[in-house]
CSV table of C-alpha atoms in Angstrom, one decimal:
chain,number,residue,atom,x,y,z
A,145,UNK,CA,79.7,-7.7,-34.0
A,146,UNK,CA,79.9,-6.3,-30.5
A,147,UNK,CA,76.7,-6.0,-28.4
A,148,UNK,CA,76.2,-3.2,-25.8
A,149,UNK,CA,73.2,-3.4,-23.4
A,150,UNK,CA,71.1,-0.3,-23.3
A,151,UNK,CA,70.4,1.1,-19.9
A,152,UNK,CA,67.1,3.0,-19.3
A,153,UNK,CA,67.5,6.2,-17.4
A,154,UNK,CA,65.0,8.6,-15.9
A,155,UNK,CA,65.2,12.1,-17.3
A,156,UNK,CA,63.2,13.5,-14.4
A,157,UNK,CA,65.8,12.3,-11.9
A,158,UNK,CA,68.8,13.0,-14.1
A,159,UNK,CA,71.1,15.7,-12.8
A,160,UNK,CA,71.9,17.2,-16.3
A,161,UNK,CA,69.4,16.1,-18.9
A,162,UNK,CA,66.1,18.0,-18.6
A,163,UNK,CA,63.0,19.0,-20.5
A,164,UNK,CA,64.7,21.8,-22.4
A,165,UNK,CA,67.3,19.2,-23.6
A,166,UNK,CA,64.4,17.1,-24.9
A,167,UNK,CA,62.7,20.1,-26.6
A,168,UNK,CA,65.9,21.1,-28.3
A,169,UNK,CA,66.4,17.5,-29.7
A,170,UNK,CA,62.9,17.4,-31.1
A,171,UNK,CA,63.2,21.0,-32.5
A,172,UNK,CA,66.4,20.0,-34.2
A,173,UNK,CA,65.0,16.9,-35.8
A,174,UNK,CA,61.1,16.6,-35.4
A,175,UNK,CA,61.2,13.3,-37.4
A,176,UNK,CA,62.4,11.5,-34.3
A,177,UNK,CA,58.9,11.6,-32.9
A,178,UNK,CA,57.8,9.2,-35.7
A,179,UNK,CA,54.9,11.4,-36.9
A,180,UNK,CA,56.3,12.0,-40.3
A,181,UNK,CA,58.5,14.5,-42.1
A,182,UNK,CA,57.7,17.5,-39.9
A,183,UNK,CA,59.2,21.0,-39.6
A,184,UNK,CA,59.4,23.3,-36.5
A,185,UNK,CA,57.2,26.3,-36.6
A,186,UNK,CA,57.8,27.6,-33.1
A,187,UNK,CA,59.3,26.7,-29.7
A,188,UNK,CA,58.1,28.0,-26.3
A,189,UNK,CA,55.2,29.7,-28.1
A,190,UNK,CA,53.4,32.2,-26.0
A,191,UNK,CA,49.7,31.5,-25.4
A,192,UNK,CA,47.3,34.3,-24.3
A,193,UNK,CA,46.9,33.9,-20.5
A,194,UNK,CA,47.9,30.3,-20.7
A,195,UNK,CA,51.7,30.0,-20.6
A,196,UNK,CA,53.9,28.6,-23.3
A,197,UNK,CA,53.4,25.8,-25.8
A,198,UNK,CA,56.6,23.6,-25.9
A,199,UNK,CA,56.6,22.9,-29.6
A,200,UNK,CA,54.5,23.7,-32.7
A,201,UNK,CA,55.3,21.3,-35.6
A,202,UNK,CA,53.8,21.2,-39.1
A,203,UNK,CA,53.8,19.1,-42.2
A,204,UNK,CA,55.8,21.0,-44.8
A,205,UNK,CA,53.1,20.3,-47.4
A,206,UNK,CA,49.6,20.4,-46.2
A,207,UNK,CA,47.5,21.9,-43.5
A,208,UNK,CA,48.2,19.8,-40.4
A,209,UNK,CA,49.8,21.2,-37.3
A,210,UNK,CA,50.9,19.4,-34.1
A,211,UNK,CA,50.7,21.1,-30.7
A,212,UNK,CA,53.4,19.2,-28.6
A,213,UNK,CA,53.8,19.2,-24.9
A,214,UNK,CA,56.7,17.4,-23.3
A,215,UNK,CA,56.6,16.1,-19.7
A,216,UNK,CA,59.3,14.3,-17.8
A,217,UNK,CA,58.1,11.5,-15.6
A,218,UNK,CA,54.5,10.2,-15.5
A,219,UNK,CA,51.6,12.0,-17.1
A,220,UNK,CA,49.4,14.1,-14.7
A,221,UNK,CA,46.2,16.1,-14.9
A,222,UNK,CA,48.0,19.4,-15.2
A,223,UNK,CA,49.9,18.4,-18.4
A,224,UNK,CA,46.8,16.8,-19.9
A,225,UNK,CA,44.8,19.9,-19.4
A,226,UNK,CA,47.6,22.1,-20.6
A,227,UNK,CA,48.0,20.1,-23.8
A,228,UNK,CA,44.3,20.2,-24.6
A,229,UNK,CA,44.1,23.9,-23.8
A,230,UNK,CA,47.0,24.9,-26.1
A,231,UNK,CA,45.5,22.7,-28.9
A,232,UNK,CA,42.2,24.6,-28.5
A,233,UNK,CA,43.8,28.0,-28.5
A,234,UNK,CA,45.8,27.3,-31.7
A,235,UNK,CA,42.9,25.8,-33.6
A,236,UNK,CA,40.8,28.8,-32.8
A,237,UNK,CA,43.5,31.2,-33.8
A,238,UNK,CA,44.4,29.4,-37.0
A,239,UNK,CA,41.2,27.6,-38.2
A,240,UNK,CA,42.6,27.2,-41.7
A,241,UNK,CA,44.8,24.4,-40.4
A,242,UNK,CA,43.9,20.9,-39.0
A,243,UNK,CA,45.3,20.6,-35.5
A,244,UNK,CA,46.3,17.6,-33.3
A,245,UNK,CA,47.4,17.7,-29.7
A,246,UNK,CA,50.5,15.6,-28.8
A,247,UNK,CA,51.6,14.7,-25.3
A,248,UNK,CA,55.1,13.3,-24.8
A,249,UNK,CA,55.9,11.8,-21.4
A,250,UNK,CA,58.3,9.2,-20.0
A,251,UNK,CA,55.4,7.2,-18.4
A,252,UNK,CA,52.0,7.1,-20.0
A,253,UNK,CA,49.8,5.8,-17.1
A,254,UNK,CA,46.8,3.6,-17.5
A,255,UNK,CA,44.8,6.2,-15.7
A,256,UNK,CA,45.7,8.7,-18.4
A,257,UNK,CA,44.7,6.3,-21.2
A,258,UNK,CA,41.3,5.7,-19.4
A,259,UNK,CA,40.6,9.3,-19.0
A,260,UNK,CA,41.5,10.5,-22.5
A,261,UNK,CA,39.7,7.6,-24.2
A,262,UNK,CA,36.5,9.2,-23.0
A,263,UNK,CA,37.0,12.2,-25.3
A,264,UNK,CA,39.3,10.9,-28.0
A,265,UNK,CA,37.4,11.2,-31.2
A,266,UNK,CA,36.2,14.7,-30.2
A,267,UNK,CA,39.7,15.9,-29.5
A,268,UNK,CA,42.5,14.6,-31.8
A,269,UNK,CA,45.2,13.5,-29.4
A,270,UNK,CA,48.3,11.5,-29.7
A,271,UNK,CA,50.3,10.1,-26.7
A,272,UNK,CA,54.0,9.3,-27.2
A,273,UNK,CA,55.9,7.4,-24.5
A,274,UNK,CA,59.5,8.6,-24.3
A,275,UNK,CA,62.3,6.3,-23.2
A,276,UNK,CA,65.8,7.7,-22.5
A,277,UNK,CA,68.4,5.0,-23.1
A,278,UNK,CA,72.1,5.1,-22.4
A,279,UNK,CA,74.2,3.0,-24.8
A,280,UNK,CA,77.8,3.0,-23.8
A,281,UNK,CA,78.8,6.6,-23.7
A,282,UNK,CA,75.8,7.8,-25.7
A,283,UNK,CA,72.3,8.7,-24.8
A,284,UNK,CA,69.3,8.3,-27.1
A,285,UNK,CA,65.6,8.8,-27.0
A,286,UNK,CA,63.0,6.3,-28.3
A,287,UNK,CA,59.4,7.5,-28.9
A,288,UNK,CA,56.6,4.9,-28.9
A,289,UNK,CA,53.0,5.8,-29.9
A,290,UNK,CA,50.7,4.4,-27.2
A,291,UNK,CA,47.6,6.3,-28.3
A,292,UNK,CA,46.8,7.5,-31.8
A,293,UNK,CA,44.4,10.2,-33.0
A,294,UNK,CA,41.0,8.6,-33.5
A,295,UNK,CA,40.1,9.4,-37.0
A,296,UNK,CA,36.4,9.8,-37.8
A,297,UNK,CA,35.5,7.3,-40.4
A,298,UNK,CA,35.2,8.6,-44.0
A,299,UNK,CA,32.3,7.9,-46.3
A,300,UNK,CA,33.4,4.3,-46.8
A,301,UNK,CA,32.3,0.8,-46.5
A,302,UNK,CA,31.2,1.0,-42.9
A,303,UNK,CA,28.9,3.9,-43.6
A,304,UNK,CA,27.6,2.3,-46.7
A,305,UNK,CA,26.7,-0.8,-44.8
A,306,UNK,CA,24.5,1.3,-42.5
A,307,UNK,CA,23.2,3.6,-45.2
A,308,UNK,CA,19.7,3.1,-46.5
A,309,UNK,CA,19.7,2.1,-50.1
A,310,UNK,CA,17.5,4.0,-52.4
A,311,UNK,CA,17.1,4.5,-56.2
A,312,UNK,CA,17.4,7.0,-59.0
A,313,UNK,CA,13.8,8.3,-58.8
A,314,UNK,CA,14.5,9.2,-55.2
A,315,UNK,CA,17.4,11.4,-56.2
A,316,UNK,CA,15.5,12.9,-59.1
A,317,UNK,CA,13.0,14.2,-56.5
A,318,UNK,CA,15.8,15.5,-54.3
A,319,UNK,CA,17.5,17.2,-57.2
A,320,UNK,CA,16.2,17.0,-60.8
A,321,UNK,CA,16.5,14.6,-63.6
A,322,UNK,CA,19.0,17.0,-65.2
A,323,UNK,CA,21.3,17.1,-62.1
A,324,UNK,CA,21.1,13.3,-61.6
A,325,UNK,CA,22.3,13.0,-65.2
A,326,UNK,CA,25.3,15.0,-64.2
A,327,UNK,CA,26.2,12.1,-61.9
A,328,UNK,CA,26.2,9.9,-65.1
A,329,UNK,CA,28.7,12.3,-66.7
A,330,UNK,CA,30.9,12.3,-63.6
A,331,UNK,CA,30.7,8.5,-63.6
A,332,UNK,CA,31.9,8.4,-67.2
A,333,UNK,CA,35.0,10.4,-66.1
A,334,UNK,CA,35.6,8.0,-63.2
A,335,UNK,CA,35.3,5.1,-65.6
A,336,UNK,CA,38.4,6.4,-67.5
A,337,UNK,CA,40.2,5.3,-64.3
A,338,UNK,CA,38.3,2.2,-63.6
A,339,UNK,CA,35.7,0.9,-66.2
A,340,UNK,CA,34.1,-1.4,-63.6
A,341,UNK,CA,32.7,1.5,-61.5
A,342,UNK,CA,28.9,1.8,-61.0
A,343,UNK,CA,26.7,4.4,-59.3
A,344,UNK,CA,25.3,3.3,-56.0
A,345,UNK,CA,22.2,5.2,-54.8
A,346,UNK,CA,22.1,5.8,-51.0
A,347,UNK,CA,19.8,8.0,-49.1
A,348,UNK,CA,22.4,10.5,-48.1
A,349,UNK,CA,24.5,10.5,-51.3
A,350,UNK,CA,25.2,8.7,-54.6
A,351,UNK,CA,28.3,6.7,-54.2
A,352,UNK,CA,30.4,4.4,-56.3
A,353,UNK,CA,30.7,0.6,-56.2
A,354,UNK,CA,33.2,-1.8,-57.7
A,355,UNK,CA,32.4,-5.5,-58.1
A,356,UNK,CA,29.3,-4.9,-55.9
A,357,UNK,CA,31.3,-3.3,-53.1
A,358,UNK,CA,31.3,0.4,-52.1
A,359,UNK,CA,34.3,2.3,-53.3
A,360,UNK,CA,33.7,5.9,-52.4
A,361,UNK,CA,36.7,7.9,-53.4
A,362,UNK,CA,34.2,10.4,-54.7
A,363,UNK,CA,30.5,10.8,-53.9
A,364,UNK,CA,27.8,13.0,-55.5
A,365,UNK,CA,24.8,14.9,-54.1
A,366,UNK,CA,22.4,16.2,-56.8
A,367,UNK,CA,20.8,19.6,-56.0
A,368,UNK,CA,18.2,21.5,-57.9
A,369,UNK,CA,20.6,23.6,-59.9
A,370,UNK,CA,23.9,21.7,-59.8
A,371,UNK,CA,25.5,18.6,-58.5
A,372,UNK,CA,28.0,18.6,-55.6
A,373,UNK,CA,31.0,16.3,-56.1
A,374,UNK,CA,33.0,15.5,-53.0
A,375,UNK,CA,36.4,14.2,-53.9
A,376,UNK,CA,38.5,12.7,-51.1
A,377,UNK,CA,41.9,14.2,-51.1
A,378,UNK,CA,44.2,15.6,-48.4
A,379,UNK,CA,44.1,19.4,-48.7
A,380,UNK,CA,47.3,20.9,-50.3
A,381,UNK,CA,48.2,24.3,-51.7
A,382,UNK,CA,48.8,22.7,-55.1
A,383,UNK,CA,45.3,21.3,-55.3
A,384,UNK,CA,43.8,24.5,-53.9
A,385,UNK,CA,45.6,26.5,-56.6
A,386,UNK,CA,44.4,24.3,-59.4
A,387,UNK,CA,40.8,24.5,-58.4
A,388,UNK,CA,41.0,28.3,-57.8
A,389,UNK,CA,42.7,28.8,-61.2
A,390,UNK,CA,40.0,26.8,-62.9
A,391,UNK,CA,37.3,29.0,-61.3
A,392,UNK,CA,35.2,26.1,-60.0
A,393,UNK,CA,32.8,27.0,-57.3
A,394,UNK,CA,33.7,25.3,-54.1
A,395,UNK,CA,32.3,24.9,-50.6
A,396,UNK,CA,34.4,24.7,-47.5
A,397,UNK,CA,36.8,21.9,-47.4
A,398,UNK,CA,35.4,19.0,-45.4
A,399,UNK,CA,38.0,18.4,-42.7
A,400,UNK,CA,36.2,15.5,-41.2
A,401,UNK,CA,36.1,13.4,-44.4
A,402,UNK,CA,39.1,15.1,-46.0
A,403,UNK,CA,37.2,16.0,-49.2
A,404,UNK,CA,37.1,18.8,-51.6
A,405,UNK,CA,33.4,19.8,-52.3
A,406,UNK,CA,32.8,21.2,-55.7
A,407,UNK,CA,29.5,22.7,-57.0
A,408,UNK,CA,29.3,21.6,-60.7
A,409,UNK,CA,26.9,22.4,-63.5
A,410,UNK,CA,26.9,20.8,-67.0
A,411,UNK,CA,29.2,23.5,-68.4
A,412,UNK,CA,31.7,23.0,-65.5
A,413,UNK,CA,32.0,19.3,-66.1
A,414,UNK,CA,32.6,19.8,-69.8
A,415,UNK,CA,35.0,22.6,-69.4
A,416,UNK,CA,37.0,21.1,-66.5
A,417,UNK,CA,36.9,17.5,-67.5
A,418,UNK,CA,40.7,17.0,-67.4
A,419,UNK,CA,41.0,18.6,-64.0
A,420,UNK,CA,38.2,16.5,-62.6
A,421,UNK,CA,39.8,13.4,-64.0
A,422,UNK,CA,43.1,14.4,-62.4
A,423,UNK,CA,41.6,14.9,-59.0
A,424,UNK,CA,39.6,11.7,-59.2
A,425,UNK,CA,42.6,9.7,-60.3
A,426,UNK,CA,44.6,11.0,-57.3
A,427,UNK,CA,41.8,10.2,-55.0
A,428,UNK,CA,41.4,6.7,-56.5
A,429,UNK,CA,45.1,5.9,-56.2
A,430,UNK,CA,45.1,7.1,-52.6
A,431,UNK,CA,42.5,4.4,-51.8
A,432,UNK,CA,44.4,1.6,-53.4
């Protein structure tokens, strides 16, 4: 087998390869970024009073969009500000989607990482370092993720460790005995998936536990007239359609914890038991 040493080249100093060349490569095959099976929604997208967004990418199934800015050479303040500004414009124009800013540059400086670490967690931002390599007569690009989006923690083990434990009477006062009993009915559905599940009473919600450990793929919040079930699932058109077709009352999708929030009465649980089981099962399997 023959070996050819790869030579790193600078796109910023290259006489022929430029930023437009990089944009065209990504637009033709967005998967080369390593962010998943993405599709191109737009290129050089006009922004009101703010220039042009290099690339707008989206997952083909789901509600996640990436606002991508490409920079040759080292990161600088101008591109950082521009990336965040375009992300902010797009999320305000299209709030039905989840948005993430992506900065692609040849050199991700330590100063850049220090600055953006101050607000990462408030602004979802991914930084990709781009290397142009010449291998024989061919040129290729390699993208390395040097900073990932900081995901806010879901309702999981960490939150349970800090949550104040409480008991059933506490929730019967917050809701009613009847709505807390609805948690029992929902637990019976969940036990069709895993018979070892138990209710775990916390001050902020009623969760689930397995073998004494929190396992919150779904949580419950009893109210006075109904119970709110929050099922952790990525939002998709398919799930949206099933819930809408069933006629279940919903609250806004929780983007932070990626959860469907359903307002359920006793009749709803009985009528839609199979759908609730399907949603819980998908959530449960997603946690395994």
